[in-house]
XYZ file of N, CA and C in Angstrom:
729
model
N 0.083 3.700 -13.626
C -0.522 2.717 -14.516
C -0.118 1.319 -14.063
N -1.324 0.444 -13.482
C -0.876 -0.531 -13.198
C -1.030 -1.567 -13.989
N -0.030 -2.467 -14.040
C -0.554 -3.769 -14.786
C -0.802 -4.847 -14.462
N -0.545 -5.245 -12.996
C -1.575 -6.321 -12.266
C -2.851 -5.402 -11.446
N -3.620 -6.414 -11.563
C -5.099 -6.450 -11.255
C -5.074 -7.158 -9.496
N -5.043 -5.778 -8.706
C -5.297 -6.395 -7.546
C -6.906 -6.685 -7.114
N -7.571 -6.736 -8.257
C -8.888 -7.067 -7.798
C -8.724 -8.868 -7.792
N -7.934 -9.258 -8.853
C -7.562 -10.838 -9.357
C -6.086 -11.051 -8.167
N -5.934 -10.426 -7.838
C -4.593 -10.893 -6.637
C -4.826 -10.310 -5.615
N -5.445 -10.957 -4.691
C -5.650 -9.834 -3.547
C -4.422 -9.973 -2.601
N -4.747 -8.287 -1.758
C -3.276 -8.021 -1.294
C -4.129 -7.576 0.150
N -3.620 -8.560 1.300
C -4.288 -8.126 2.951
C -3.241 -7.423 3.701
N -3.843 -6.460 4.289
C -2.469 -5.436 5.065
C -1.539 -6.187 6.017
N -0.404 -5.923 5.810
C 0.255 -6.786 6.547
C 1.354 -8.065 5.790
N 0.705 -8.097 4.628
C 1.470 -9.265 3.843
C 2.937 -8.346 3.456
N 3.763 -9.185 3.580
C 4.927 -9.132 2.717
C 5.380 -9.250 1.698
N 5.556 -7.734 0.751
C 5.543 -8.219 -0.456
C 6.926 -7.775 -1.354
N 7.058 -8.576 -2.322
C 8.709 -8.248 -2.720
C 7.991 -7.753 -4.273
N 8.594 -6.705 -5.042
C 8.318 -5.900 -5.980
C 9.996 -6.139 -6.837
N 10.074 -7.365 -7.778
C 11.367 -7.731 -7.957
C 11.215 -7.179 -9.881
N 12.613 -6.570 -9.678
C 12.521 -5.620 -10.949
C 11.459 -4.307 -10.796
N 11.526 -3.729 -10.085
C 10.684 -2.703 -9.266
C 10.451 -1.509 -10.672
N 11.552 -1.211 -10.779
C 11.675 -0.219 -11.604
C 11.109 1.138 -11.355
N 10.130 1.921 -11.923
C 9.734 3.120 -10.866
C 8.769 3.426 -9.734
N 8.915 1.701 -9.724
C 8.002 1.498 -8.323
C 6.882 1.062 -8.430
N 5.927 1.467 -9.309
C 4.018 1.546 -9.688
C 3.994 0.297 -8.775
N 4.349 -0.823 -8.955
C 3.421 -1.815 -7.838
C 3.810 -1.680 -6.703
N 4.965 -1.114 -5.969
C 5.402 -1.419 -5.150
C 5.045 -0.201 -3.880
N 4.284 1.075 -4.726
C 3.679 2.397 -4.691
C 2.244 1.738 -4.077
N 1.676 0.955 -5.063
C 0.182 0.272 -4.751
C -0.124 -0.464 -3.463
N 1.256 -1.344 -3.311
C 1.236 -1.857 -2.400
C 1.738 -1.259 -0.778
N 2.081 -0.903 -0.927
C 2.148 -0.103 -0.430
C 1.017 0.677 0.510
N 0.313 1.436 0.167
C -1.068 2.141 0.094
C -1.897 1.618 0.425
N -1.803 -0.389 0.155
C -2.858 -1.238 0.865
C -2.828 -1.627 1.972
N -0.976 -1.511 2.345
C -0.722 -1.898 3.737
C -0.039 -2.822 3.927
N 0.565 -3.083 2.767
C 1.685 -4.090 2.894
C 2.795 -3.584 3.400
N 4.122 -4.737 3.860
C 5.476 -4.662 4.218
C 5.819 -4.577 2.932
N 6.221 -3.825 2.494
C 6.673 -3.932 1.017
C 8.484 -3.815 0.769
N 8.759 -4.357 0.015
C 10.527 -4.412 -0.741
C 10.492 -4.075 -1.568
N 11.132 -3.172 -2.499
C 11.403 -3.134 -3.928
C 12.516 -3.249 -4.275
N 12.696 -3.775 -5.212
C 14.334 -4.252 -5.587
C 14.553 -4.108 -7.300
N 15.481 -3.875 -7.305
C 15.762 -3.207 -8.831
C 17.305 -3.370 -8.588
N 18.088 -3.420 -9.989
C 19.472 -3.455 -10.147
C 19.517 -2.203 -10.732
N 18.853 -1.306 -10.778
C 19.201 0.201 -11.420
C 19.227 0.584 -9.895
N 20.518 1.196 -9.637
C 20.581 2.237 -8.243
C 19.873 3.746 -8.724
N 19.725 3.826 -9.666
C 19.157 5.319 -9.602
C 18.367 5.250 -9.535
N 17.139 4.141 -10.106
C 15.518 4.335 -10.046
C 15.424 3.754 -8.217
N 16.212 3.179 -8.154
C 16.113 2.845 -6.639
C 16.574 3.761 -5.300
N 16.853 4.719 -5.830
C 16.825 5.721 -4.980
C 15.552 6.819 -5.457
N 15.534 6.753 -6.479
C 13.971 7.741 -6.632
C 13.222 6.898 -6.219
N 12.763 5.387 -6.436
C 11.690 5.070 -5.630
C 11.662 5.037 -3.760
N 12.957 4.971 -3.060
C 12.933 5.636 -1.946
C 12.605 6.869 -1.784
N 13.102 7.940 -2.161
C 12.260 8.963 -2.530
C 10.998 9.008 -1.949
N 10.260 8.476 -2.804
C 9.005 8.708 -3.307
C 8.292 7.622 -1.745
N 8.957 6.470 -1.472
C 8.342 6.070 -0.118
C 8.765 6.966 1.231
N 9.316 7.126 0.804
C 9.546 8.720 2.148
C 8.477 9.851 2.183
N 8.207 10.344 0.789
C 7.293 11.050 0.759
C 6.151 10.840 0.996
N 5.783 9.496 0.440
C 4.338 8.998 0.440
C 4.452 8.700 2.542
N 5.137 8.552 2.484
C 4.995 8.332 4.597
C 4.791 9.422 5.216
N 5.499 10.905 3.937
C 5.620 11.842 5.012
C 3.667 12.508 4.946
N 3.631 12.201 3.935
C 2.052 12.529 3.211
C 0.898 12.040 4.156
N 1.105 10.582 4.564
C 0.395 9.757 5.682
C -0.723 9.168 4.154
N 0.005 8.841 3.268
C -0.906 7.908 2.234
C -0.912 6.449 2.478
N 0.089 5.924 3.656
C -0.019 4.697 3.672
C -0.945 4.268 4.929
N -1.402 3.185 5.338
C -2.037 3.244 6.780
C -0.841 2.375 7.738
N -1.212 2.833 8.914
C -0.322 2.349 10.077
C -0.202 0.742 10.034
N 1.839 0.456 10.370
C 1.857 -0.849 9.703
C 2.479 -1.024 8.869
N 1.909 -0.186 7.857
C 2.267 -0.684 6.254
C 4.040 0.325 6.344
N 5.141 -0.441 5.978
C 6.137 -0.662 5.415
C 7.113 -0.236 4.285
N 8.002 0.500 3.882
C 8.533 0.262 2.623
C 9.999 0.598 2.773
N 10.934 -0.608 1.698
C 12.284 -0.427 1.608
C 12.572 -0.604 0.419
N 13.305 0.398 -0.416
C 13.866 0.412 -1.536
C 15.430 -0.320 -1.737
N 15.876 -1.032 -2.441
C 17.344 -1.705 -2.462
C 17.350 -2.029 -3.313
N 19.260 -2.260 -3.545
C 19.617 -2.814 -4.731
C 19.885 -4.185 -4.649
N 19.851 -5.037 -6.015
C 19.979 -6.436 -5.861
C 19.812 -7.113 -7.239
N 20.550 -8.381 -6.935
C 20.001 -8.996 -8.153
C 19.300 -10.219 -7.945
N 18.377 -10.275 -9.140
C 17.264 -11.208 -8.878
C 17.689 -12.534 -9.651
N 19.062 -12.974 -9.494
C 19.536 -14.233 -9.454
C 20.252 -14.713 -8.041
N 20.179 -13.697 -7.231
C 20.543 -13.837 -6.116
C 20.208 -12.917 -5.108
N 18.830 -13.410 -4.906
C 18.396 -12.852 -4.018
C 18.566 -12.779 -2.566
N 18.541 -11.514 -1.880
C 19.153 -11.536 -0.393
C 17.965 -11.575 0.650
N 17.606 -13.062 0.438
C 16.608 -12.982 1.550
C 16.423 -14.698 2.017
N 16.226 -15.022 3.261
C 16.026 -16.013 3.203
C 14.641 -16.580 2.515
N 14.758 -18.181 2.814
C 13.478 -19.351 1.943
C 12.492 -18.605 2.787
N 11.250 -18.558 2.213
C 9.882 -18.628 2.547
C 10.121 -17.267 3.203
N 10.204 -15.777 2.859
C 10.250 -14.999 3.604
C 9.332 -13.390 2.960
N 8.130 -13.835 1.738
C 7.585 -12.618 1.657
C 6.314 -13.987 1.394
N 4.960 -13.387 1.725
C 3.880 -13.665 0.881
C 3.243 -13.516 -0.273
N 3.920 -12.289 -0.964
C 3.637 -12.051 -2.277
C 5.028 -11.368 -2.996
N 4.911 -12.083 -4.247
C 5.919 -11.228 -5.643
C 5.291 -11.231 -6.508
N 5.830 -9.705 -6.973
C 5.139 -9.116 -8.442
C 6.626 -9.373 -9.183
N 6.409 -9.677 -10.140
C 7.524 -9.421 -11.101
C 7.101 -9.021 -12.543
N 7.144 -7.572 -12.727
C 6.203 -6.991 -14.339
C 7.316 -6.330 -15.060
N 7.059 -6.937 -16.003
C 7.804 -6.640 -17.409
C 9.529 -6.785 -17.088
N 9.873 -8.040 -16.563
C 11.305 -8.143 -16.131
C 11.728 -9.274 -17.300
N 11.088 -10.274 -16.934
C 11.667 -11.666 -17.163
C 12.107 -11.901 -18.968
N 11.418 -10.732 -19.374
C 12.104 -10.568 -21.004
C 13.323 -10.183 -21.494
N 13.759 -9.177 -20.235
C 15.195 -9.067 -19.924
C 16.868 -9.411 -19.868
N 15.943 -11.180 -19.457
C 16.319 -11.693 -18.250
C 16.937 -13.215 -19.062
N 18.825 -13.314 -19.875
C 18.832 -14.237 -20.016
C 18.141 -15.660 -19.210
N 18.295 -15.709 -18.073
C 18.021 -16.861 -17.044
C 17.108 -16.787 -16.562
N 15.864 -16.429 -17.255
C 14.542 -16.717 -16.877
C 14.048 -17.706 -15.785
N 14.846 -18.745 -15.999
C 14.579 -20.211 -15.021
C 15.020 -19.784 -13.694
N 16.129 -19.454 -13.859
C 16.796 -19.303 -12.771
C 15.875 -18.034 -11.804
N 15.267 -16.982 -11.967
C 15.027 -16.029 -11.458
C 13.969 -16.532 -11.337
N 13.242 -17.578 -11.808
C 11.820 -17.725 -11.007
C 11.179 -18.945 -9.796
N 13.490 -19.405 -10.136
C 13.487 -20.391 -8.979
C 13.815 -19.615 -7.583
N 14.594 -18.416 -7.526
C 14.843 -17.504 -6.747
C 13.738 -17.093 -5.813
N 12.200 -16.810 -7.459
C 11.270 -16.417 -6.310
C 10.562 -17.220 -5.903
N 10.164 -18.605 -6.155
C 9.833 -19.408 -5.918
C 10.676 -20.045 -4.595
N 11.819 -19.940 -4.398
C 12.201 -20.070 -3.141
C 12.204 -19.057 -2.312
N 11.894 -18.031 -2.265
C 11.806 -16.437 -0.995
C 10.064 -16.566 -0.933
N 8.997 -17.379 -2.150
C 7.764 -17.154 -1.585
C 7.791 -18.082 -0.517
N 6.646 -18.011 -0.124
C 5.968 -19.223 1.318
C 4.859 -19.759 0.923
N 4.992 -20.906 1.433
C 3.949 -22.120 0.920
C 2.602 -21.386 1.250
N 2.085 -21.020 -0.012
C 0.387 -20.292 0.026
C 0.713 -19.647 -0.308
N 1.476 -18.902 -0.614
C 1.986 -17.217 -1.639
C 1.622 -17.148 -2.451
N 1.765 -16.253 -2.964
C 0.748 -15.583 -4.760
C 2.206 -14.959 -5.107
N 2.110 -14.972 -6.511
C 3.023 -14.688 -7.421
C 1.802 -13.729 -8.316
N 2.889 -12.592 -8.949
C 2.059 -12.310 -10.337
C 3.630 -11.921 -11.228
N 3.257 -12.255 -12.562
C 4.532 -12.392 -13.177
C 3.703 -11.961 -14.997
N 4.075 -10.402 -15.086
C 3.826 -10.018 -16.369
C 5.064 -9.448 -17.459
N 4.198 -9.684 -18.597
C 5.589 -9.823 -20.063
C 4.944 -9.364 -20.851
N 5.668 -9.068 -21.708
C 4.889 -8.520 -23.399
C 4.418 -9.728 -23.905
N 3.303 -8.883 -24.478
C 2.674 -9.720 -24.779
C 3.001 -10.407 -26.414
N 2.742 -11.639 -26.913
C 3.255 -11.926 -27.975
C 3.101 -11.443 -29.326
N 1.814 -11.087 -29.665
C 1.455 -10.851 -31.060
C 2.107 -8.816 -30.967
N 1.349 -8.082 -29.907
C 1.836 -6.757 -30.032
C 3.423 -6.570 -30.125
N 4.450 -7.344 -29.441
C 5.205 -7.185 -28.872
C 6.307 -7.745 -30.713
N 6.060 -8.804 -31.325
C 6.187 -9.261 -32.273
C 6.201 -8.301 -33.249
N 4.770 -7.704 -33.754
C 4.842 -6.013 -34.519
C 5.964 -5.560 -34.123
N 6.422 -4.890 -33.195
C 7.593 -4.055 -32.285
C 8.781 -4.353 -33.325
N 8.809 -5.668 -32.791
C 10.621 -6.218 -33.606
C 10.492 -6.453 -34.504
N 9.133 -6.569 -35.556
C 9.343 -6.382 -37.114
C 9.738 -4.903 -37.471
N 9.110 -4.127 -36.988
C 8.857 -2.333 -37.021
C 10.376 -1.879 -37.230
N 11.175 -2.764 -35.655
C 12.133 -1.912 -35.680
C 13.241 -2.762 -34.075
N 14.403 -2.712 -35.212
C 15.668 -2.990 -34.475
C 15.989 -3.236 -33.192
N 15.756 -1.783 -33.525
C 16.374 -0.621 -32.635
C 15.550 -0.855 -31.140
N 14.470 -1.351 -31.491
C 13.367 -1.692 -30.567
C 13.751 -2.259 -29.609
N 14.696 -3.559 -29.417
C 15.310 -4.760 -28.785
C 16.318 -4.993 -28.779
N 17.613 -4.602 -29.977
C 18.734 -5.053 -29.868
C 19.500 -3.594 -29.476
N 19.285 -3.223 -28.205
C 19.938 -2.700 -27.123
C 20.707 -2.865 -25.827
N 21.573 -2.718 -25.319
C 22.078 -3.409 -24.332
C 20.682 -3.278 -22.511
N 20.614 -4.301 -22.433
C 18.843 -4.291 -21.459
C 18.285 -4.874 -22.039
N 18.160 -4.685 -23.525
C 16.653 -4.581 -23.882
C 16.095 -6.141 -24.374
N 14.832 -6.342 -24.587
C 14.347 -7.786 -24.740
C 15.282 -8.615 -25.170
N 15.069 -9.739 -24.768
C 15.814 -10.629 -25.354
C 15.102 -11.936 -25.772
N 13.438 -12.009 -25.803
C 12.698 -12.881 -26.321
C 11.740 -12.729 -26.232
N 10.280 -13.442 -26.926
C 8.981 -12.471 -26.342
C 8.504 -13.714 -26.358
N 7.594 -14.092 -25.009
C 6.978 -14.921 -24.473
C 6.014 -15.364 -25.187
N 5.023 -16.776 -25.952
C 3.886 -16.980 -26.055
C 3.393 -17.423 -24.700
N 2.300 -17.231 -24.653
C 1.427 -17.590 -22.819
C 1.462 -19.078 -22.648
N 1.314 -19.792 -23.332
C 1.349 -21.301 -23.258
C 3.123 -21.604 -22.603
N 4.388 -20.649 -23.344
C 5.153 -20.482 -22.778
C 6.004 -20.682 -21.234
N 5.019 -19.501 -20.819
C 5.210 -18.482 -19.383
C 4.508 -19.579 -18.741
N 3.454 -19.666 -19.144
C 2.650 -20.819 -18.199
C 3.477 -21.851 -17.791
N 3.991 -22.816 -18.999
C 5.130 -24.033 -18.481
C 6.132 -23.302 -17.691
N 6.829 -22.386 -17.759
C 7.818 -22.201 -17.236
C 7.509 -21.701 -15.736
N 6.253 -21.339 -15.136
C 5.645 -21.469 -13.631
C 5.441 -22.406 -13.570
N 4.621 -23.403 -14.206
C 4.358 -24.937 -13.861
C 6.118 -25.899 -13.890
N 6.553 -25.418 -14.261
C 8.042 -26.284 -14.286
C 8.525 -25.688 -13.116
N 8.323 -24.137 -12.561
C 9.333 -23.921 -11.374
C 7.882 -24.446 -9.917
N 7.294 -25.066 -10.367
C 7.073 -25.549 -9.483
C 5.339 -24.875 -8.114
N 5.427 -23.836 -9.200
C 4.110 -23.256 -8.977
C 2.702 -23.220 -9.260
N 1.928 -23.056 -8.752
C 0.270 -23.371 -9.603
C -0.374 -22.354 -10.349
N -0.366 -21.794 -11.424
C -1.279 -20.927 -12.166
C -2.511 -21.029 -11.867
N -3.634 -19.765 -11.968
C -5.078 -19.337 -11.820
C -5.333 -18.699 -12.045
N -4.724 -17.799 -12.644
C -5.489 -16.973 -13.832
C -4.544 -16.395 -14.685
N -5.141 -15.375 -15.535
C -4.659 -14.960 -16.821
C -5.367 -13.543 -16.918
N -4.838 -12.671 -17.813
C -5.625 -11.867 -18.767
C -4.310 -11.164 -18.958
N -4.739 -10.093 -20.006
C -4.361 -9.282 -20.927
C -4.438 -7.461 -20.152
N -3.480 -6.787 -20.640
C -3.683 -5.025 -19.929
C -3.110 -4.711 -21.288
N -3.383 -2.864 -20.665
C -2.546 -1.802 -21.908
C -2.976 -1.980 -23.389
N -3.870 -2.267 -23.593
C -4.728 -2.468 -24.989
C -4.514 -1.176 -25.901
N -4.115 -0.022 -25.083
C -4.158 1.463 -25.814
C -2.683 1.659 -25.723
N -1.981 1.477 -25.063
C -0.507 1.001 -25.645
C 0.071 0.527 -26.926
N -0.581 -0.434 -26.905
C 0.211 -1.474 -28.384
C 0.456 -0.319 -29.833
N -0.725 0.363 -29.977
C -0.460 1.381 -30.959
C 0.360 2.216 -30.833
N 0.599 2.709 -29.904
C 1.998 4.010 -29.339
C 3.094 3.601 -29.595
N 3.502 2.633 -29.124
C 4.975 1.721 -29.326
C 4.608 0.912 -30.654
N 4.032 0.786 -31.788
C 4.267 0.672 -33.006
C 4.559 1.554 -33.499
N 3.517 3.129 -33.214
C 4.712 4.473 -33.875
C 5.831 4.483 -33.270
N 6.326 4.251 -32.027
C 7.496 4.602 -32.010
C 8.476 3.522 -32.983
N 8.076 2.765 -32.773
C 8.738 1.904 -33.217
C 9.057 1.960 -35.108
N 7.721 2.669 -35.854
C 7.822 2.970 -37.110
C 8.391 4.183 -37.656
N 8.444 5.070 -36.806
C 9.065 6.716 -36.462
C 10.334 6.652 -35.839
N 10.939 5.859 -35.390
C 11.843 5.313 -34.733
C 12.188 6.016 -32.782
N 12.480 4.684 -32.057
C 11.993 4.536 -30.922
C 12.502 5.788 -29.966
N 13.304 6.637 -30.751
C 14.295 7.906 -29.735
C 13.801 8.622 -30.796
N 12.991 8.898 -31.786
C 12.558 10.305 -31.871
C 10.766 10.474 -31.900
N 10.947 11.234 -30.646
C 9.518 11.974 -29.995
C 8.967 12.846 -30.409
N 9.360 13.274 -31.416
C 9.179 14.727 -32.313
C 7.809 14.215 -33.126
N 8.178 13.011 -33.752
C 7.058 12.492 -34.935
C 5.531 12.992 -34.531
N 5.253 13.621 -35.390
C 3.565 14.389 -35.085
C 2.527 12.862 -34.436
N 2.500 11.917 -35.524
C 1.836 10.987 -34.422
C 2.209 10.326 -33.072
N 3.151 10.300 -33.257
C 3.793 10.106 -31.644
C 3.499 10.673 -30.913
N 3.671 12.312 -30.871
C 3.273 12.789 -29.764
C 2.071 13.130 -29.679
N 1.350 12.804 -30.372
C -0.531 13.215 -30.298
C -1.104 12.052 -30.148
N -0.329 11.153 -29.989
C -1.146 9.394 -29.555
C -0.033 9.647 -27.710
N 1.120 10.044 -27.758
C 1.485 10.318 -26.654
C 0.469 10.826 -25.343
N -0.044 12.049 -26.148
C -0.984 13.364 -25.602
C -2.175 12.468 -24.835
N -3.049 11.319 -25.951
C -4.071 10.907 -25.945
C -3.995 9.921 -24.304
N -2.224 9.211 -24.668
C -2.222 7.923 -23.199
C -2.579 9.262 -22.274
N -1.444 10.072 -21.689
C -1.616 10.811 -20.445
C -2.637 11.287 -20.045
N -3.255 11.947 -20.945
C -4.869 12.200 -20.716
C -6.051 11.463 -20.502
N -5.386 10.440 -20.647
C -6.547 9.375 -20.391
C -5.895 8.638 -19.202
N -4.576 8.567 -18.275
C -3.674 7.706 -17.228
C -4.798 9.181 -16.262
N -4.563 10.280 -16.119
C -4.987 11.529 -15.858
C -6.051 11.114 -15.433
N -7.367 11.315 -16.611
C -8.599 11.409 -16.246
C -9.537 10.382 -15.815
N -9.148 9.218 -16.440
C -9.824 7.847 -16.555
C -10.765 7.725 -17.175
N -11.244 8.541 -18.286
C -12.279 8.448 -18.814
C -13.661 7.040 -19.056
N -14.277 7.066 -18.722
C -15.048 6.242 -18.913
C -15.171 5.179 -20.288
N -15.096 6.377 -21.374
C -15.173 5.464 -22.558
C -14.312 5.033 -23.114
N -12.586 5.684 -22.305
C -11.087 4.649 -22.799
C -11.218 3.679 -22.281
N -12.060 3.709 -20.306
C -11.563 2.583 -20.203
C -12.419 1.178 -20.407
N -13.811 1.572 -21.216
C -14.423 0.439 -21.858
C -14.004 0.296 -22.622
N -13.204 1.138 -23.705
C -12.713 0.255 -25.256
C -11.763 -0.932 -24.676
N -10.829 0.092 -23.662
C -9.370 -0.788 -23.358
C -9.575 -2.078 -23.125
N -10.789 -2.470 -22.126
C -11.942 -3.701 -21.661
C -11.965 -4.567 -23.077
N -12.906 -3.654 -23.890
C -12.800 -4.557 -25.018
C -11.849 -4.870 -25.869
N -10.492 -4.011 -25.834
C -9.637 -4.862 -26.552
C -7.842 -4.945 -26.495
N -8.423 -4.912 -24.575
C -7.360 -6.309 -23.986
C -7.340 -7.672 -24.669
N -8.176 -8.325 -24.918
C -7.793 -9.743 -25.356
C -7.874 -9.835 -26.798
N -7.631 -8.505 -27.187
C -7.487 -8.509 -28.824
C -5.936 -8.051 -29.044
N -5.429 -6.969 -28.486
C -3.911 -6.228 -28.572
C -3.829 -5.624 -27.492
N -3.881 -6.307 -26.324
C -3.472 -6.072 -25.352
C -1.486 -5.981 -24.703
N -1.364 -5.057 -24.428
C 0.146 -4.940 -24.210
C 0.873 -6.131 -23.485
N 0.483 -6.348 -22.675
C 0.814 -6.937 -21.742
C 0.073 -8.838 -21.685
N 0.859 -9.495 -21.087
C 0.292 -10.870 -20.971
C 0.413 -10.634 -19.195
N -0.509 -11.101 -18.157
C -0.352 -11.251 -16.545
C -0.873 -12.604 -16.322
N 0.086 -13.623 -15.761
C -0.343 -14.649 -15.338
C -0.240 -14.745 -13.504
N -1.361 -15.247 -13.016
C -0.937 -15.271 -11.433
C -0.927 -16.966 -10.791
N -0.240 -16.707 -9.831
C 0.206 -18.280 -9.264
C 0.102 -18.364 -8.168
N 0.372 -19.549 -7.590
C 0.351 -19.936 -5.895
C 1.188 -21.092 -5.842
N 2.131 -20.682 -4.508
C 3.166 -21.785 -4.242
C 2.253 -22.571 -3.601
N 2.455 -24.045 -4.134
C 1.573 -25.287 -2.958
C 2.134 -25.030 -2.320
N 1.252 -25.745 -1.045
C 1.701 -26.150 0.443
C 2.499 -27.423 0.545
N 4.064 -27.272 1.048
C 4.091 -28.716 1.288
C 3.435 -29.723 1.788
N 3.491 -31.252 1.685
C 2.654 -32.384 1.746
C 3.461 -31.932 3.672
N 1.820 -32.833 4.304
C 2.592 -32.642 5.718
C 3.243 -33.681 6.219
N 3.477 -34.308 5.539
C 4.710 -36.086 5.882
C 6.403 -35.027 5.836
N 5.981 -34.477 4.480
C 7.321 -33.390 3.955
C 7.337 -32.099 4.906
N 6.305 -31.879 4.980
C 6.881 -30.374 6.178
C 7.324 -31.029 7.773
């Protein structure tokens, strides 16, 4: 299940791309597959060895095309181990809520992109995400767990302050927002609750099949309760007096 739109970010084989806060990989899986040099980086060593894993396999499979790249590692994304200007693209999805030092981690990637790079940088979204922590506690005040929920006018300044250009927007996971309100009203560690797991039943079967008519509702109401907020960016080019 992805939540950037590589139809709105395009990805050319060969680009370098850093997958920061990787987690079980999904973009870094995608990218992968298109033909990118890909990185994934996560501060969980365990999901970061299952997502090696899983790029071993996918190589041994021959799902990627010749070229295309992948390294799983650990790291933190206040200090990142890479030099300035050294990937063409970062995803960063569903991290930066995390993430006391928001500023700081998007000056990080803002210094490892390269002048013309694309950024995509997704968060919960505000109004669904808001329900959540009325619902329930337990939801957020966990050790990890959120520590603020973005309005988009927000997220936006805070790319335009680190120094990047926004161009687009939209909304994902529209059939989400309801699942994580039961959990959240049933409470978030028990899976047992009859609607839980029959709105559970409904996501997989529909991640599964793709049905046609989930994924026109979902269409129509992304920009109503859509899970997710995705904003995408581009580092300017330095002025050429400055380069």
């Amino acid at each position: 299940m992805l939540t950037v739109d590589f139809t709105r970010f395009p990805l050319a084989a060969g680009d370098r791309v850093l997958d920061l806060g990787c987690g079980a990989g999904r973009h870094a899986f995608e990218c992968y597959r298109r033909g990118a040099r890909v990185v994934a980086l996560d501060r969980n060593s365990e999901e970061i060895r299952e997502v090696a894993t899983w790029f071993a396999a996918m190589e041994e499979a021959g799902e990627a095309p010749e070229g295309a790249t992948a390294t799983a590692m650990e790291g933190d994304a206040l200090n990142l181990p890479f030099p300035d200007a050294s990937f063409d693209v970062v995803i960063i999805s569903e991290v930066m809520e995390h993430i006391p030092d928001d500023k700081g981690v998007l000056a990080e990637m803002v210094r490892v992109l390269k002048p013309g790079g694309r950024i995509a940088v997704t968060v919960p979204r505000y109004g669904p995400e808001k329900v959540c922590w009325t619902l329930s506690d337990a939801y957020h005040e966990v050790e990890g767990g959120h520590i603020r929920i973005y309005r988009a006018d927000q997220l936006l300044d805070r790319i335009r302050e680190a120094g990047l250009k926004p161009y687009g927007t939209h909304h994902a996971h529209a059939l989400h927002s309801p699942y994580w309100w039961l959990k959240c009203a049933f409470g978030v560690d028990n899976d047992r609750a009859l609607p839980v797991r029959a709105y559970h039943k409904l996501l997989v079967w529909d991640i599964m099949k793709k049905p046609m008519a989930t994924r026109i509702a979902e269409q129509l109401l992304n920009p109503v309760v859509g899970k997710s907020f995705v904003a995408y960016a581009t580092k300017p080019h330095l002025p050429k007096a400055e380069a």
